[in-house]
Amino acid sequence: MADKIKKVVLAYSGGLDTSIIIPWLKENYDNCEVVAVSGDVGQSSELDGLEEKALKTGASKLYIEDLKKEFIEDYIYPTMKAGAIYENKYLLGTSFARPIIAKRIVEIAKKEGADAICHGCTGKGNDQVRFELAIKAFAPEMKIIAPWRIWNLKSRDEEIDYAEAHNIPLKISRETNYSKDKNLWHLSHEGLDLESPANEPDYDKILELGVSPWKAPDKAAYVTIHFEKGNPTAIDGKELGAVELIETLNKIGGENGVGLVDMVENRLVGMKSRGVYETPGGTILYAAHELLESICLDKNTQHFKQHVAIKYGELVYDGLWFTPLREALDAFVEKTQENVTGDVKLKIYKGNVMNAGITSPHSLYSEDIATFGEDDCYNQMDSQGFINLFGLPIKVKALLDSKKLK
């Protein structure tokens, strides 16, 4: 096995798993060359000092690829426009970050002439599936190395032992050893005391993107988001690029305790897991987009789109991004967004995101028709015939049932 692998491209974050994987690969694959790749999807300070660390632990080089704009425009926005939420709570922050990273890793592996691609995902998680399905989509013959499925280390404590034995610096301790994933969209927390659903999260200890609702300001904040065909383009009248727009909403949401989710979810691999997610800007954006759709979409489209949202969320969660069905659903969603243009004003207060006004040039809401006051465009007597026909099956069944009783 060892003599067949001369160069490996590693999906590298600099966290606990991938930090020890570099020396592990060299020990177990005949001192193979390890090329590290980090996809920058908004980890910010987590990328500081990464190149020095990768080289010191044995990598021949480190690629840091700026994927932030593409991540938002080609992955986050399509998912948001679909209204996709996994199990009614999870805004898919880790799920749609994996395909874009894996796609870029494949491109670099081909450029480098690598024999294999390696990732640090555990054999219990969803990410192994997301990475590997993306790799199969673009390099179906590429060998994949997943150390967690084959090495002798059985826990994160043992990983720390390995790191200490190999003088690998870590930014965590055994007491703060949560499993985390951070990008522009969210931050996830798993492990330690969170593994038991009976334990209340210590939000004041673990939160990084904002504050808890009870520590948020006592004064409400207002924000107005402008959308063009479903895509957010401006905040409070100022046009912003995709990255700056998400960062701005993250700041507003974080300061006001928005976007905390504590959930037990059904993993793709069959088990239930508990996680705490911070998605401040994303929570605001989803709320605003849904409100705008409420006046821009007709009833049948709006209702059918809710079914699509569930399926879309499952596809993203399950790592099926690069599939014909996801592409087909995107085509449907894009069609529904043609008239989703307008402004949504939100009132944000202690974790709550509330409607403070919606306007659109394509609004289907008619005050003249919906009014409780006097109008001359709706004949209320029309409803009598409608109800008679709409309720005819119920009436017929009731008449037949009454005859049976006799």
Tab-separated table of C-alpha atoms in Angstrom:
chain	number	residue	atom	x	y	z
A	1	MET	CA	0.000	0.000	0.000
A	2	ALA	CA	2.697	2.461	1.030
A	3	ASP	CA	4.774	2.288	-2.184
A	4	LYS	CA	1.769	3.189	-4.338
A	5	ILE	CA	1.109	6.528	-2.640
A	6	LYS	CA	3.777	9.137	-3.380
A	7	LYS	CA	1.754	12.346	-3.083
A	8	VAL	CA	-1.385	13.066	-1.062
A	9	VAL	CA	-3.505	16.209	-1.106
A	10	LEU	CA	-4.984	16.817	2.345
A	11	ALA	CA	-8.089	18.837	3.166
A	12	TYR	CA	-6.413	20.903	5.887
A	13	SER	CA	-8.044	23.109	8.490
A	14	GLY	CA	-5.288	23.191	11.075
A	15	GLY	CA	-7.653	21.773	13.668
A	16	LEU	CA	-6.967	18.749	15.830
A	17	ASP	CA	-7.709	16.072	13.224
A	18	THR	CA	-5.830	17.477	10.257
A	19	SER	CA	-2.918	18.709	12.389
A	20	ILE	CA	-1.966	15.182	13.311
A	21	ILE	CA	-2.867	13.665	9.946
A	22	ILE	CA	0.172	15.184	8.194
A	23	PRO	CA	2.781	13.289	10.270
A	24	TRP	CA	0.488	10.235	10.367
A	25	LEU	CA	0.382	10.105	6.566
A	26	LYS	CA	4.155	10.356	6.326
A	27	GLU	CA	4.598	7.610	8.922
A	28	ASN	CA	2.148	5.225	7.280
A	29	TYR	CA	2.696	5.926	3.575
A	30	ASP	CA	6.488	5.701	3.280
A	31	ASN	CA	7.192	9.388	3.891
A	32	CYS	CA	4.870	10.455	1.081
A	33	GLU	CA	4.625	14.105	0.060
A	34	VAL	CA	1.667	15.851	1.689
A	35	VAL	CA	0.186	18.904	0.001
A	36	ALA	CA	-2.220	20.720	2.318
A	37	VAL	CA	-5.224	22.657	1.005
A	38	SER	CA	-7.395	25.022	3.022
A	39	GLY	CA	-10.558	26.389	1.481
A	40	ASP	CA	-11.217	29.856	2.892
A	41	VAL	CA	-14.983	30.000	3.345
A	42	GLY	CA	-14.782	32.567	6.113
A	43	GLN	CA	-12.874	30.964	8.984
A	44	SER	CA	-11.143	34.341	9.549
A	45	SER	CA	-8.582	34.080	12.389
A	46	GLU	CA	-8.494	30.272	12.165
A	47	LEU	CA	-6.307	30.695	9.076
A	48	ASP	CA	-3.698	32.755	10.940
A	49	GLY	CA	-0.320	31.027	11.045
A	50	LEU	CA	-1.675	28.062	9.104
A	51	GLU	CA	1.090	27.893	6.504
A	52	GLU	CA	3.852	27.898	9.101
A	53	LYS	CA	2.071	25.175	11.052
A	54	ALA	CA	1.451	22.984	8.005
A	55	LEU	CA	5.075	23.193	6.867
A	56	LYS	CA	6.465	22.552	10.363
A	57	THR	CA	4.373	19.406	10.727
A	58	GLY	CA	5.572	17.971	7.419
A	59	ALA	CA	3.543	19.384	4.527
A	60	SER	CA	5.495	20.344	1.405
A	61	LYS	CA	3.232	23.311	0.742
A	62	LEU	CA	-0.111	24.844	1.691
A	63	TYR	CA	-2.719	26.242	-0.654
A	64	ILE	CA	-5.146	28.720	0.924
A	65	GLU	CA	-7.958	29.193	-1.574
A	66	ASP	CA	-10.284	32.193	-1.227
A	67	LEU	CA	-13.715	30.694	-1.887
A	68	LYS	CA	-15.853	33.132	0.098
A	69	LYS	CA	-17.636	34.955	-2.742
A	70	GLU	CA	-18.283	31.750	-4.684
A	71	PHE	CA	-19.438	30.045	-1.491
A	72	ILE	CA	-22.106	32.678	-0.874
A	73	GLU	CA	-23.296	33.244	-4.426
A	74	ASP	CA	-23.233	29.648	-5.706
A	75	TYR	CA	-24.022	27.641	-2.568
A	76	ILE	CA	-25.566	29.755	0.199
A	77	TYR	CA	-27.887	31.911	-1.891
A	78	PRO	CA	-29.362	29.027	-3.940
A	79	THR	CA	-30.054	27.113	-0.717
A	80	MET	CA	-31.588	30.183	0.929
A	81	LYS	CA	-33.756	30.917	-2.118
A	82	ALA	CA	-34.990	27.325	-1.976
A	83	GLY	CA	-35.948	27.895	1.667
A	84	ALA	CA	-34.057	24.737	2.553
A	85	ILE	CA	-33.790	23.963	6.263
A	86	TYR	CA	-32.876	20.526	7.590
A	87	GLU	CA	-35.380	19.176	10.122
A	88	ASN	CA	-36.982	22.615	10.537
A	89	LYS	CA	-33.972	24.086	12.359
A	90	TYR	CA	-30.558	23.595	10.788
A	91	LEU	CA	-29.550	26.202	8.185
A	92	LEU	CA	-26.992	23.814	6.656
A	93	GLY	CA	-23.862	25.807	7.492
A	94	THR	CA	-21.403	22.916	7.372
A	95	SER	CA	-23.341	20.939	4.772
A	96	PHE	CA	-22.960	23.247	1.788
A	97	ALA	CA	-19.405	24.296	2.695
A	98	ARG	CA	-18.044	20.808	2.080
A	99	PRO	CA	-18.884	20.463	-1.647
A	100	ILE	CA	-17.158	23.702	-2.672
A	101	ILE	CA	-14.035	22.834	-0.638
A	102	ALA	CA	-13.901	19.281	-2.002
A	103	LYS	CA	-14.320	20.504	-5.578
A	104	ARG	CA	-11.340	22.836	-5.222
A	105	ILE	CA	-9.268	20.100	-3.565
A	106	VAL	CA	-9.901	17.841	-6.559
A	107	GLU	CA	-8.754	20.602	-8.910
A	108	ILE	CA	-5.518	21.005	-6.948
A	109	ALA	CA	-4.997	17.233	-6.682
A	110	LYS	CA	-5.179	16.973	-10.473
A	111	LYS	CA	-2.834	19.942	-10.879
A	112	GLU	CA	-0.359	18.392	-8.428
A	113	GLY	CA	-0.572	14.915	-9.948
A	114	ALA	CA	-1.573	13.463	-6.576
A	115	ASP	CA	-2.157	9.762	-6.004
A	116	ALA	CA	-4.773	10.281	-3.300
A	117	ILE	CA	-6.931	12.793	-1.454
A	118	CYS	CA	-7.160	12.672	2.334
A	119	HIS	CA	-9.708	14.155	4.738
A	120	GLY	CA	-9.999	14.226	8.519
A	121	CYS	CA	-13.694	13.382	8.850
A	122	THR	CA	-14.693	10.740	11.362
A	123	GLY	CA	-16.436	7.514	10.417
A	124	LYS	CA	-19.460	8.589	12.468
A	125	GLY	CA	-20.130	11.912	10.765
A	126	ASN	CA	-21.872	13.363	7.744
A	127	ASP	CA	-18.842	15.231	6.417
A	128	GLN	CA	-17.073	12.097	5.194
A	129	VAL	CA	-20.019	11.512	2.864
A	130	ARG	CA	-20.148	15.132	1.695
A	131	PHE	CA	-16.431	15.231	0.898
A	132	GLU	CA	-16.282	11.871	-0.797
A	133	LEU	CA	-19.399	12.278	-2.940
A	134	ALA	CA	-17.999	15.556	-4.248
A	135	ILE	CA	-14.663	13.896	-4.958
A	136	LYS	CA	-16.423	11.077	-6.814
A	137	ALA	CA	-18.285	13.647	-8.907
A	138	PHE	CA	-15.052	15.205	-10.227
A	139	ALA	CA	-12.393	12.491	-9.796
A	140	PRO	CA	-14.199	9.129	-9.725
A	141	GLU	CA	-10.946	7.135	-9.916
A	142	MET	CA	-9.111	9.049	-7.170
A	143	LYS	CA	-8.059	7.082	-4.085
A	144	ILE	CA	-9.472	8.498	-0.852
A	145	ILE	CA	-7.709	8.143	2.490
A	146	ALA	CA	-9.823	8.586	5.622
A	147	PRO	CA	-7.539	8.052	8.651
A	148	TRP	CA	-10.384	7.956	11.180
A	149	ARG	CA	-11.584	4.752	9.516
A	150	ILE	CA	-8.228	2.990	9.665
A	151	TRP	CA	-5.929	4.388	12.353
A	152	ASN	CA	-5.633	3.152	15.934
A	153	LEU	CA	-6.668	6.426	17.587
A	154	LYS	CA	-10.089	6.008	19.151
A	155	SER	CA	-10.922	9.409	20.619
A	156	ARG	CA	-10.089	13.107	20.549
A	157	ASP	CA	-8.166	12.602	23.807
A	158	GLU	CA	-5.926	10.089	22.051
A	159	GLU	CA	-5.486	12.540	19.193
A	160	ILE	CA	-4.252	15.135	21.679
A	161	ASP	CA	-1.838	12.544	23.094
A	162	TYR	CA	-0.510	11.933	19.563
A	163	ALA	CA	-0.149	15.675	18.945
A	164	GLU	CA	1.770	16.170	22.190
A	165	ALA	CA	4.054	13.241	21.412
A	166	HIS	CA	4.850	14.760	18.004
A	167	ASN	CA	5.225	18.338	19.341
A	168	ILE	CA	2.310	19.592	17.273
A	169	PRO	CA	0.902	22.863	18.698
A	170	LEU	CA	-2.846	22.990	19.288
A	171	LYS	CA	-5.186	25.896	19.999
A	172	ILE	CA	-7.414	23.756	22.219
A	173	SER	CA	-7.169	21.946	25.528
A	174	ARG	CA	-8.913	18.819	26.733
A	175	GLU	CA	-11.431	21.016	28.548
A	176	THR	CA	-12.276	23.179	25.507
A	177	ASN	CA	-12.081	20.350	23.011
A	178	TYR	CA	-15.432	20.938	21.321
A	179	SER	CA	-15.704	19.805	17.732
A	180	LYS	CA	-16.309	23.058	15.821
A	181	ASP	CA	-16.822	24.159	12.259
A	182	LYS	CA	-16.743	27.829	11.321
A	183	ASN	CA	-17.413	29.698	8.108
A	184	LEU	CA	-19.061	32.919	6.937
A	185	TRP	CA	-22.512	31.430	7.494
A	186	HIS	CA	-22.269	29.742	10.881
A	187	LEU	CA	-20.365	28.164	13.738
A	188	SER	CA	-21.206	24.700	15.057
A	189	HIS	CA	-20.403	23.198	18.455
A	190	GLU	CA	-20.466	19.467	19.247
A	191	GLY	CA	-18.987	17.135	21.842
A	192	LEU	CA	-18.058	17.305	25.543
A	193	ASP	CA	-21.065	18.287	27.708
A	194	LEU	CA	-23.199	18.840	24.598
A	195	GLU	CA	-23.188	15.115	23.861
A	196	SER	CA	-25.951	14.660	26.443
A	197	PRO	CA	-29.282	16.225	25.431
A	198	ALA	CA	-30.027	16.545	29.155
A	199	ASN	CA	-27.380	19.265	29.530
A	200	GLU	CA	-28.197	22.915	28.959
A	201	PRO	CA	-25.536	24.597	26.795
A	202	ASP	CA	-23.345	27.120	28.556
A	203	TYR	CA	-23.933	29.809	25.942
A	204	ASP	CA	-21.893	32.430	27.743
A	205	LYS	CA	-18.944	30.044	27.536
A	206	ILE	CA	-19.197	28.727	23.979
A	207	LEU	CA	-20.648	31.527	21.827
A	208	GLU	CA	-18.235	33.217	19.441
A	209	LEU	CA	-20.330	34.951	16.757
A	210	GLY	CA	-22.534	36.881	19.164
A	211	VAL	CA	-24.200	37.024	22.548
A	212	SER	CA	-27.068	35.124	24.103
A	213	PRO	CA	-30.531	36.765	23.841
A	214	TRP	CA	-30.525	37.648	27.539
A	215	LYS	CA	-27.278	39.585	27.110
A	216	ALA	CA	-28.467	41.430	24.005
A	217	PRO	CA	-29.309	45.154	24.133
A	218	ASP	CA	-32.644	46.246	25.617
A	219	LYS	CA	-33.287	48.376	22.532
A	220	ALA	CA	-34.536	46.895	19.239
A	221	ALA	CA	-32.462	47.203	16.063
A	222	TYR	CA	-34.010	47.786	12.637
A	223	VAL	CA	-32.582	46.624	9.319
A	224	THR	CA	-33.940	46.824	5.771
A	225	ILE	CA	-32.770	44.259	3.211
A	226	HIS	CA	-33.278	44.731	-0.531
A	227	PHE	CA	-33.644	41.704	-2.808
A	228	GLU	CA	-33.351	41.408	-6.584
A	229	LYS	CA	-34.863	38.185	-7.950
A	230	GLY	CA	-34.388	36.500	-4.586
A	231	ASN	CA	-30.786	37.608	-4.047
A	232	PRO	CA	-30.010	40.133	-1.284
A	233	THR	CA	-28.153	43.122	-2.726
A	234	ALA	CA	-28.368	45.971	-0.207
A	235	ILE	CA	-28.769	46.753	3.491
A	236	ASP	CA	-30.413	49.978	4.614
A	237	GLY	CA	-30.165	51.360	1.098
A	238	LYS	CA	-26.444	50.627	0.677
A	239	GLU	CA	-25.464	48.152	-2.015
A	240	LEU	CA	-23.032	45.538	-0.729
A	241	GLY	CA	-21.072	42.675	-2.195
A	242	ALA	CA	-22.022	39.174	-1.083
A	243	VAL	CA	-19.261	38.785	1.521
A	244	GLU	CA	-19.758	42.207	3.079
A	245	LEU	CA	-23.523	41.723	3.154
A	246	ILE	CA	-23.279	38.465	5.115
A	247	GLU	CA	-20.659	39.932	7.452
A	248	THR	CA	-22.912	42.936	8.120
A	249	LEU	CA	-25.916	40.752	8.936
A	250	ASN	CA	-23.739	38.529	11.141
A	251	LYS	CA	-22.720	41.573	13.154
A	252	ILE	CA	-26.308	42.795	13.558
A	253	GLY	CA	-27.614	39.334	14.393
A	254	GLY	CA	-24.758	38.458	16.708
A	255	GLU	CA	-25.090	41.644	18.732
A	256	ASN	CA	-28.804	40.955	19.218
A	257	GLY	CA	-28.672	37.269	20.142
A	258	VAL	CA	-30.119	36.017	16.859
A	259	GLY	CA	-29.620	32.590	15.315
A	260	LEU	CA	-28.973	30.152	18.164
A	261	VAL	CA	-30.157	26.601	17.550
A	262	ASP	CA	-29.815	23.671	19.945
A	263	MET	CA	-31.011	20.510	18.257
A	264	VAL	CA	-30.805	16.746	18.122
A	265	GLU	CA	-30.603	15.858	14.440
A	266	ASN	CA	-30.756	12.653	12.449
A	267	ARG	CA	-27.370	12.107	10.836
A	268	LEU	CA	-27.122	10.505	7.419
A	269	VAL	CA	-25.126	7.594	8.871
A	270	GLY	CA	-28.064	6.536	11.051
A	271	MET	CA	-27.425	7.955	14.502
A	272	LYS	CA	-28.810	10.971	16.293
A	273	SER	CA	-26.422	13.734	17.313
A	274	ARG	CA	-26.735	16.914	19.332
A	275	GLY	CA	-25.278	20.199	18.176
A	276	VAL	CA	-25.464	23.899	18.941
A	277	TYR	CA	-25.364	26.219	15.945
A	278	GLU	CA	-24.776	29.949	15.634
A	279	THR	CA	-26.190	31.402	12.407
A	280	PRO	CA	-26.911	35.086	13.114
A	281	GLY	CA	-26.884	36.655	9.648
A	282	GLY	CA	-28.355	33.594	7.978
A	283	THR	CA	-31.341	33.566	10.316
A	284	ILE	CA	-32.078	37.193	9.451
A	285	LEU	CA	-31.710	36.537	5.737
A	286	TYR	CA	-33.990	33.487	5.723
A	287	ALA	CA	-36.672	35.428	7.616
A	288	ALA	CA	-36.494	38.378	5.239
A	289	HIS	CA	-36.596	36.239	2.106
A	290	GLU	CA	-39.586	34.241	3.343
A	291	LEU	CA	-41.469	37.440	4.142
A	292	LEU	CA	-40.826	38.847	0.676
A	293	GLU	CA	-41.993	35.626	-0.955
A	294	SER	CA	-45.224	35.835	1.024
A	295	ILE	CA	-46.357	38.797	-1.081
A	296	CYS	CA	-44.625	37.904	-4.363
A	297	LEU	CA	-45.527	34.230	-4.888
A	298	ASP	CA	-48.952	32.897	-5.773
A	299	LYS	CA	-50.514	30.346	-3.440
A	300	ASN	CA	-49.849	27.196	-5.483
A	301	THR	CA	-46.213	28.086	-6.158
A	302	GLN	CA	-45.615	29.062	-2.549
A	303	HIS	CA	-47.115	25.832	-1.216
A	304	PHE	CA	-45.347	23.568	-3.715
A	305	LYS	CA	-42.062	25.333	-3.001
A	306	GLN	CA	-42.398	24.306	0.655
A	307	HIS	CA	-42.227	20.660	-0.455
A	308	VAL	CA	-39.198	21.428	-2.616
A	309	ALA	CA	-37.510	23.110	0.366
A	310	ILE	CA	-37.668	19.928	2.421
A	311	LYS	CA	-36.164	17.804	-0.352
A	312	TYR	CA	-33.537	20.411	-1.176
A	313	GLY	CA	-32.488	20.536	2.483
A	314	GLU	CA	-32.149	16.757	2.594
A	315	LEU	CA	-30.021	16.718	-0.560
A	316	VAL	CA	-27.665	19.363	0.816
A	317	TYR	CA	-27.435	17.689	4.226
A	318	ASP	CA	-26.759	14.289	2.648
A	319	GLY	CA	-23.918	15.567	0.473
A	320	LEU	CA	-25.818	15.259	-2.806
A	321	TRP	CA	-24.956	18.731	-4.080
A	322	PHE	CA	-23.433	17.663	-7.384
A	323	THR	CA	-26.429	15.678	-8.582
A	324	PRO	CA	-28.985	16.070	-11.394
A	325	LEU	CA	-31.864	16.411	-8.924
A	326	ARG	CA	-30.288	19.334	-7.074
A	327	GLU	CA	-29.633	21.060	-10.381
A	328	ALA	CA	-33.211	20.448	-11.503
A	329	LEU	CA	-34.600	21.830	-8.244
A	330	ASP	CA	-32.383	24.891	-8.714
A	331	ALA	CA	-34.006	25.490	-12.086
A	332	PHE	CA	-37.450	25.404	-10.455
A	333	VAL	CA	-36.365	27.712	-7.642
A	334	GLU	CA	-34.815	30.228	-10.034
A	335	LYS	CA	-38.094	30.416	-11.942
A	336	THR	CA	-39.990	31.139	-8.719
A	337	GLN	CA	-37.610	34.008	-7.916
A	338	GLU	CA	-38.254	36.077	-11.045
A	339	ASN	CA	-40.573	38.468	-9.177
A	340	VAL	CA	-39.057	38.172	-5.688
A	341	THR	CA	-37.771	41.734	-5.701
A	342	GLY	CA	-38.370	44.332	-3.011
A	343	ASP	CA	-37.528	45.516	0.479
A	344	VAL	CA	-38.059	43.852	3.832
A	345	LYS	CA	-37.767	45.829	7.056
A	346	LEU	CA	-37.091	43.785	10.177
A	347	LYS	CA	-37.215	44.541	13.878
A	348	ILE	CA	-34.589	42.575	15.771
A	349	TYR	CA	-34.780	42.230	19.519
A	350	LYS	CA	-33.184	39.747	21.932
A	351	GLY	CA	-33.015	36.805	19.550
A	352	ASN	CA	-36.275	37.609	17.740
A	353	VAL	CA	-36.588	38.621	14.092
A	354	MET	CA	-39.937	40.308	13.406
A	355	ASN	CA	-41.622	41.768	10.353
A	356	ALA	CA	-41.629	45.565	10.306
A	357	GLY	CA	-42.792	46.071	6.718
A	358	ILE	CA	-42.622	44.496	3.230
A	359	THR	CA	-42.799	46.259	-0.133
A	360	SER	CA	-42.400	44.986	-3.684
A	361	PRO	CA	-43.225	46.238	-7.179
A	362	HIS	CA	-44.463	42.713	-7.882
A	363	SER	CA	-46.645	42.315	-4.792
A	364	LEU	CA	-49.730	40.170	-5.248
A	365	TYR	CA	-51.264	41.615	-2.110
A	366	SER	CA	-54.179	43.940	-2.890
A	367	GLU	CA	-55.409	46.209	-0.124
A	368	ASP	CA	-58.497	46.968	-2.200
A	369	ILE	CA	-59.536	43.308	-2.217
A	370	ALA	CA	-58.369	42.326	1.276
A	371	THR	CA	-59.844	45.326	3.098
A	372	PHE	CA	-62.446	44.947	5.849
A	373	GLY	CA	-63.806	48.296	4.785
A	374	GLU	CA	-66.129	49.072	1.906
A	375	ASP	CA	-64.989	48.058	-1.559
A	376	ASP	CA	-66.436	47.804	-5.044
A	377	CYS	CA	-64.227	45.027	-6.497
A	378	TYR	CA	-65.325	42.003	-4.478
A	379	ASN	CA	-68.875	40.666	-4.426
A	380	GLN	CA	-69.281	38.854	-1.141
A	381	MET	CA	-72.315	36.980	-2.480
A	382	ASP	CA	-69.965	35.113	-4.872
A	383	SER	CA	-68.671	33.138	-1.912
A	384	GLN	CA	-72.035	31.421	-1.385
A	385	GLY	CA	-71.906	29.578	-4.689
A	386	PHE	CA	-68.246	28.801	-4.209
A	387	ILE	CA	-68.879	27.228	-0.809
A	388	ASN	CA	-71.803	25.203	-2.170
A	389	LEU	CA	-69.605	23.681	-4.866
A	390	PHE	CA	-66.478	23.364	-2.732
A	391	GLY	CA	-68.460	21.639	0.016
A	392	LEU	CA	-70.539	19.430	-2.267
A	393	PRO	CA	-68.554	16.214	-1.595
A	394	ILE	CA	-68.981	16.730	2.151
A	395	LYS	CA	-72.708	17.344	1.763
A	396	VAL	CA	-73.219	14.263	-0.443
A	397	LYS	CA	-71.349	12.010	1.987
A	398	ALA	CA	-73.311	13.352	4.940
A	399	LEU	CA	-76.627	12.694	3.141
A	400	LEU	CA	-75.585	9.155	2.278
A	401	ASP	CA	-74.376	8.506	5.846
A	402	SER	CA	-77.715	9.720	7.246
A	403	LYS	CA	-79.577	7.253	5.005
A	404	LYS	CA	-77.376	4.419	6.230
A	405	LEU	CA	-78.254	5.230	9.813
A	406	LYS	CA	-81.931	4.834	8.976
